[in-house]
Tab-separated table of C-alpha atoms in Angstrom:
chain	number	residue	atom	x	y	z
J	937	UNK	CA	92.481	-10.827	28.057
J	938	UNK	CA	94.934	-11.971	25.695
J	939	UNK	CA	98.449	-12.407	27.071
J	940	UNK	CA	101.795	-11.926	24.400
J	941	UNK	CA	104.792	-13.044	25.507
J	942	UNK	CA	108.341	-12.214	23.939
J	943	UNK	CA	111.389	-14.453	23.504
J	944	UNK	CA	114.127	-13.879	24.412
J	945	UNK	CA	114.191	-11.275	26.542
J	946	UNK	CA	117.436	-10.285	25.120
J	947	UNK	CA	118.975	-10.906	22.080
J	948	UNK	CA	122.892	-10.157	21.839
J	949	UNK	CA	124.252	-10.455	18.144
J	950	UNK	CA	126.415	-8.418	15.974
J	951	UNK	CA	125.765	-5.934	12.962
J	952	UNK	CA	124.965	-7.785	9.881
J	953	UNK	CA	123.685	-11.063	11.954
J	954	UNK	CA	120.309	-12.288	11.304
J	955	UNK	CA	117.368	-11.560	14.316
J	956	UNK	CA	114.550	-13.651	14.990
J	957	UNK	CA	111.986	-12.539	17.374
J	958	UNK	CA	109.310	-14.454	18.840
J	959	UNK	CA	105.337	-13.726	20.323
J	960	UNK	CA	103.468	-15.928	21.347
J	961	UNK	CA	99.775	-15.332	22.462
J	962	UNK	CA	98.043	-17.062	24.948
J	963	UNK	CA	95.232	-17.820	22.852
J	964	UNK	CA	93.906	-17.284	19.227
J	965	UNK	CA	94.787	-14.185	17.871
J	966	UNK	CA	93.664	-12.131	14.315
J	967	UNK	CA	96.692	-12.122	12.183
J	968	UNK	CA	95.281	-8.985	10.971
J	969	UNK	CA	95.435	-7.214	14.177
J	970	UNK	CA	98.840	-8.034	15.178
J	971	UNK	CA	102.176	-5.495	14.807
J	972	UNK	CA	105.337	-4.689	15.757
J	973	UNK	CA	107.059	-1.609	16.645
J	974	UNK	CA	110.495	-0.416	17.727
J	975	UNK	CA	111.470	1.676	19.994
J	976	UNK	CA	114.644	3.505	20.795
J	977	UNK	CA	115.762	5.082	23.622
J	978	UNK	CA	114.167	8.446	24.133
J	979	UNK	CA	111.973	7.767	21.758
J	980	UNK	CA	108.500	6.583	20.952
J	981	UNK	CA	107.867	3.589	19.192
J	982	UNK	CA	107.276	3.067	15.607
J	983	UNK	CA	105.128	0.870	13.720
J	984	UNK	CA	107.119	-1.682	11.615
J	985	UNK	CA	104.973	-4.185	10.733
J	986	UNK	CA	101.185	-4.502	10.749
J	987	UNK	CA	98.553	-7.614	9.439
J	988	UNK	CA	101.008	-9.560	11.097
J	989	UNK	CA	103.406	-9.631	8.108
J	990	UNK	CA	102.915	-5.884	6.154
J	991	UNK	CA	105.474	-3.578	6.354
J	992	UNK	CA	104.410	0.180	7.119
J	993	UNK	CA	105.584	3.007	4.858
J	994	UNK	CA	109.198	3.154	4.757
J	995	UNK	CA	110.352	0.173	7.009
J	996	UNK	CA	112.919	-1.476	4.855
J	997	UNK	CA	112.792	-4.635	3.157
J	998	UNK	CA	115.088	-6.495	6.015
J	999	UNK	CA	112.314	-6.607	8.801
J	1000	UNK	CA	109.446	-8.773	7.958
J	1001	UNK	CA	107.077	-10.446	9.773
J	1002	UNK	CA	105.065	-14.071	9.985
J	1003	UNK	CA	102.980	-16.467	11.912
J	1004	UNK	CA	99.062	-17.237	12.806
J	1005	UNK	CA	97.068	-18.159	15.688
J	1006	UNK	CA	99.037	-18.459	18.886
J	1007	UNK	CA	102.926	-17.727	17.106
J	1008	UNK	CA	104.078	-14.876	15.281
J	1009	UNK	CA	107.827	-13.658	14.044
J	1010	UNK	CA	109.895	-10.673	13.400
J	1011	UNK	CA	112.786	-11.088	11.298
J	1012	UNK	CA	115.746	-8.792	10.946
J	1013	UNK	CA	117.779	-10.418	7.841
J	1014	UNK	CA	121.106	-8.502	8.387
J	1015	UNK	CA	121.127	-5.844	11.321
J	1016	UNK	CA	121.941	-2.738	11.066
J	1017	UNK	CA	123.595	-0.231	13.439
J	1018	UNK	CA	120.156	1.382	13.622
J	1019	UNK	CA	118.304	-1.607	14.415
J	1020	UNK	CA	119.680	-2.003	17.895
J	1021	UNK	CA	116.458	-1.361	19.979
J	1022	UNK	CA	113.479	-2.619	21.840
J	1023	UNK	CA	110.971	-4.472	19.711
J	1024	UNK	CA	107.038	-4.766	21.285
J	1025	UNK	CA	104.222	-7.211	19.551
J	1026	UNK	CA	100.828	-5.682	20.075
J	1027	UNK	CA	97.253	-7.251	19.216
J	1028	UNK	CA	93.909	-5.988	19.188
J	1029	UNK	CA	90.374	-8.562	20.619
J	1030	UNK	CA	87.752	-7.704	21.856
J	1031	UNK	CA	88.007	-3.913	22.184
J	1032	UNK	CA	91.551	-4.302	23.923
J	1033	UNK	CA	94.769	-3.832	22.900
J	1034	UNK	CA	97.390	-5.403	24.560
J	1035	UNK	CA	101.517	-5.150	24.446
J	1036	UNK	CA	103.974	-8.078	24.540
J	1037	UNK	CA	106.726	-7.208	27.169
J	1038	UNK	CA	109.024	-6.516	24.842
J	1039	UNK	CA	112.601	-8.238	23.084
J	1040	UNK	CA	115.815	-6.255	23.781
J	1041	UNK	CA	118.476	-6.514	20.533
J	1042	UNK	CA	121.599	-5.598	21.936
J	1043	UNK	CA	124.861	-5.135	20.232
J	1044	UNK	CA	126.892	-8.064	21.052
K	207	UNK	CA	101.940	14.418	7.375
K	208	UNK	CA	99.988	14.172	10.949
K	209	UNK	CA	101.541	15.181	14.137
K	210	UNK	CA	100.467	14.926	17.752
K	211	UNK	CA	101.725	16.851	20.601
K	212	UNK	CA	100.998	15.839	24.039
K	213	UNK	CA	100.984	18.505	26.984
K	214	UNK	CA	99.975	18.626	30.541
K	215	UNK	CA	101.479	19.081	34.075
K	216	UNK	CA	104.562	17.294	34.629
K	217	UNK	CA	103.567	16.764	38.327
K	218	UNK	CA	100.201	15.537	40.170
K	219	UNK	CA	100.011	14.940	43.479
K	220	UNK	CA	98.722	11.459	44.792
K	221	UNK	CA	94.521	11.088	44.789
K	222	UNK	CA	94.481	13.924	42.441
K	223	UNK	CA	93.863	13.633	38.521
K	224	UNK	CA	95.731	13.429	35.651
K	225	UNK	CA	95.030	15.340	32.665
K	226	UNK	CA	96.529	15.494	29.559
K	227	UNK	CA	95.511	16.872	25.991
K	228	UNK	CA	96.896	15.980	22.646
K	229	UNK	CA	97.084	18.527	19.877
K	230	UNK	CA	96.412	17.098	16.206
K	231	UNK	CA	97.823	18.957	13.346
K	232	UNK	CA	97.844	17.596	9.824
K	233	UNK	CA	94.235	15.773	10.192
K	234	UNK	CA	90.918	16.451	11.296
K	235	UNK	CA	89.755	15.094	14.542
K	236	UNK	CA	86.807	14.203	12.816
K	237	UNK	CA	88.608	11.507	10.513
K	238	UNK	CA	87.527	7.767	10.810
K	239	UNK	CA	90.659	7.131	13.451
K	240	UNK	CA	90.726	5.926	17.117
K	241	UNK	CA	92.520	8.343	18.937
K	242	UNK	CA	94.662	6.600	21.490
K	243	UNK	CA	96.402	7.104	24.438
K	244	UNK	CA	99.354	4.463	25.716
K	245	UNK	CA	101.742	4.497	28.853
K	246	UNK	CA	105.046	3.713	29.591
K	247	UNK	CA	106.072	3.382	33.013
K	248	UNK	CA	110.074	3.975	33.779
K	249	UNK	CA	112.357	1.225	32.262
K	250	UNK	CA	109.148	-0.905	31.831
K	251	UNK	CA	106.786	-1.996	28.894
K	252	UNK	CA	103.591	-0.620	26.733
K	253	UNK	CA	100.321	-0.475	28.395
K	254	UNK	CA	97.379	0.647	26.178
K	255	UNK	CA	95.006	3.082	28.473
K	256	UNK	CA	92.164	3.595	25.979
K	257	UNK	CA	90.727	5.379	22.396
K	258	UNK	CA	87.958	7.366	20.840
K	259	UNK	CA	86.249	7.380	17.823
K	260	UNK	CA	85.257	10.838	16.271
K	261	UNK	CA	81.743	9.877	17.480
K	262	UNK	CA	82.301	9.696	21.122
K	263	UNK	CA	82.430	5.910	21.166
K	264	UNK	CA	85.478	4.036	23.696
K	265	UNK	CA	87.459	1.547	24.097
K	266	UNK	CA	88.831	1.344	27.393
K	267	UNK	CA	91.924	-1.088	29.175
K	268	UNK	CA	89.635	-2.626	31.871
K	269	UNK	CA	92.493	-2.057	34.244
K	270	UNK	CA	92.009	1.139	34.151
K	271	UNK	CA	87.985	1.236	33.129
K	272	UNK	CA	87.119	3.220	36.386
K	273	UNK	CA	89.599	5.910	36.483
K	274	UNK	CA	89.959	6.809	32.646
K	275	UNK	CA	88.146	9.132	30.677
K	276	UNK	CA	89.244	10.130	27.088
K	277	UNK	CA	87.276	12.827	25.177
K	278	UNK	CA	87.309	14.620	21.787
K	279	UNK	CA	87.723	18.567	21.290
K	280	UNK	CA	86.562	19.052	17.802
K	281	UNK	CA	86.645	22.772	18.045
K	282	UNK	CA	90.065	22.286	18.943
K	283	UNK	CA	91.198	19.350	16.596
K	284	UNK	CA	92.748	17.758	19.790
K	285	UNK	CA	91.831	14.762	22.234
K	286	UNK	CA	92.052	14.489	25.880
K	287	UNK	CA	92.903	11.590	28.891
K	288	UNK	CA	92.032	12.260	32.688
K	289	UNK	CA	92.912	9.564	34.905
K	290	UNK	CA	91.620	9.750	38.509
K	291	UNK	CA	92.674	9.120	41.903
K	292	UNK	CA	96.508	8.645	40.525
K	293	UNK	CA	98.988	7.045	42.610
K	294	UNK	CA	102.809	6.434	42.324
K	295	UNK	CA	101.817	3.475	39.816
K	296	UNK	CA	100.644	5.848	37.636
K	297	UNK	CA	103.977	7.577	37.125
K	298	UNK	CA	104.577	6.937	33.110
K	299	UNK	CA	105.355	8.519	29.547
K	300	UNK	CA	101.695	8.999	28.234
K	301	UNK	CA	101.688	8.684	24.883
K	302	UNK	CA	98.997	9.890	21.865
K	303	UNK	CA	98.647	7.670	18.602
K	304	UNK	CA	96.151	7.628	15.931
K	305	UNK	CA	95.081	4.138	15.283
K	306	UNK	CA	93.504	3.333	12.251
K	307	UNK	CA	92.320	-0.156	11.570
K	308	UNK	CA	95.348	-2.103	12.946
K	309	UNK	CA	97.699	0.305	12.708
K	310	UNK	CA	98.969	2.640	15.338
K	311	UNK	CA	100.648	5.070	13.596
K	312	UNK	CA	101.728	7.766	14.364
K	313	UNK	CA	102.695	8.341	17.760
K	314	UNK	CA	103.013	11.675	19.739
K	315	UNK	CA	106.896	12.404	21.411
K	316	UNK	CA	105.289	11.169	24.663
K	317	UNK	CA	104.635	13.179	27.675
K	318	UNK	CA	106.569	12.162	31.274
K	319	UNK	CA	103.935	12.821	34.248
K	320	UNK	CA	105.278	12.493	37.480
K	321	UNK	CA	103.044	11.690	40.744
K	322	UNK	CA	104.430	13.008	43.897
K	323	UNK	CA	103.606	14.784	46.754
């Protein structure tokens, strides 16, 4: 089973600051099987980026997402009030998805 | 635009089994998607549970491999999850997605299932 894990934990910045989110798997994985997704509170999550770096329908322009093999990035280019959430990478081998643990971005 | 509603009983008693169903409106069951279920446990992270194909094929989490079955209603346009012998471990938000290729998208309003005696 593939492990992801998420750094940081928790990210404290301020509207308008740049975010940079981190997975990293434990061993090889498909770019084109690895996402991201945010979730709010009381809410469930939301795809935001698929293929490791395609946006889904309506996700604006400021998230995007990069890497290959083992490390893989989310970028928030200016936050947004709405932005302020819980942000999982997810990949798919060998007939198992599996969830990173999860990145915090809190207002600082 | 596709919606899925989860229901069930809020509240199943330890050794028992957990069954939920999740109503698909928008799309036909029968449409080359994996139907998905996911769990979220209190204040804690994502753990996938298991999918369908149209066909009858799985995919299940091998964690869970011996206490998970997920079936397909086409009459009904709707999917199901029973988990068995549930403990307090099993207390989550269950969750129903479509999944199509890589994508999982979208994603019921979750459904909280308590187990308690």
């Amino acid at each position: 089973e593939i492990v992801l894990t998420q750094s940081p934990g928790t990210l404290s910045l301020s509207p308008g600051e740049r975010a940079t989110l981190s997975c990293r798997a434990s061993q090889s994985v498909s770019s084109s099987y690895l996402g991201w997704y945010q979730q709010k509170p009381g809410q469930a999550p939301r795809l935001l980026i698929y293929g490791a770096s395609s946006r889904a329908t309506g996700i604006p322009d400021r998230f995007s997402g990069s890497g290959s093999g083992t490390d893989f990035t989310l970028t928030i280019s200016r936050l947004e009030p709405e932005d302020f959430a819980v942000y999982y990478c997810q990949q798919y081998g060998s007939s198992l998805w599996t969830f990173g643990q999860g990145t915090k971005v809190e207002i600082k | 635009q596709v919606q899925l509603q989860e229901s069930g009983p809020g509240l199943v008693k330890p050794s028992g089994t957990l069954s939920l169903t999740c109503a698909v409106s928008g799309d036909s069951i029968s449409s080359p998607n994996w139907w998905s279920w996911v769990r979220q446990p209190p204040g804690k992270g994502l753990e996938w549970i298991g999918e369908i194909y149209h066909s009858g094929s799985t995919n299940y989490n091998p964690s869970l491999k011996s206490r998970v079955t997920i079936s397909v209603d086409k009459s009904k346009n709707q999917f199901s999850l029973k988990l068995n012998s549930v403990t307090a471990a099993d207390t989550a938000m269950y969750y129903c997605a479509i999944r199509y290729l890589s994508k999982i998208d979208p994603w019921g309003q979750g459904a909280l299932v308590t187990v308690s005696s």
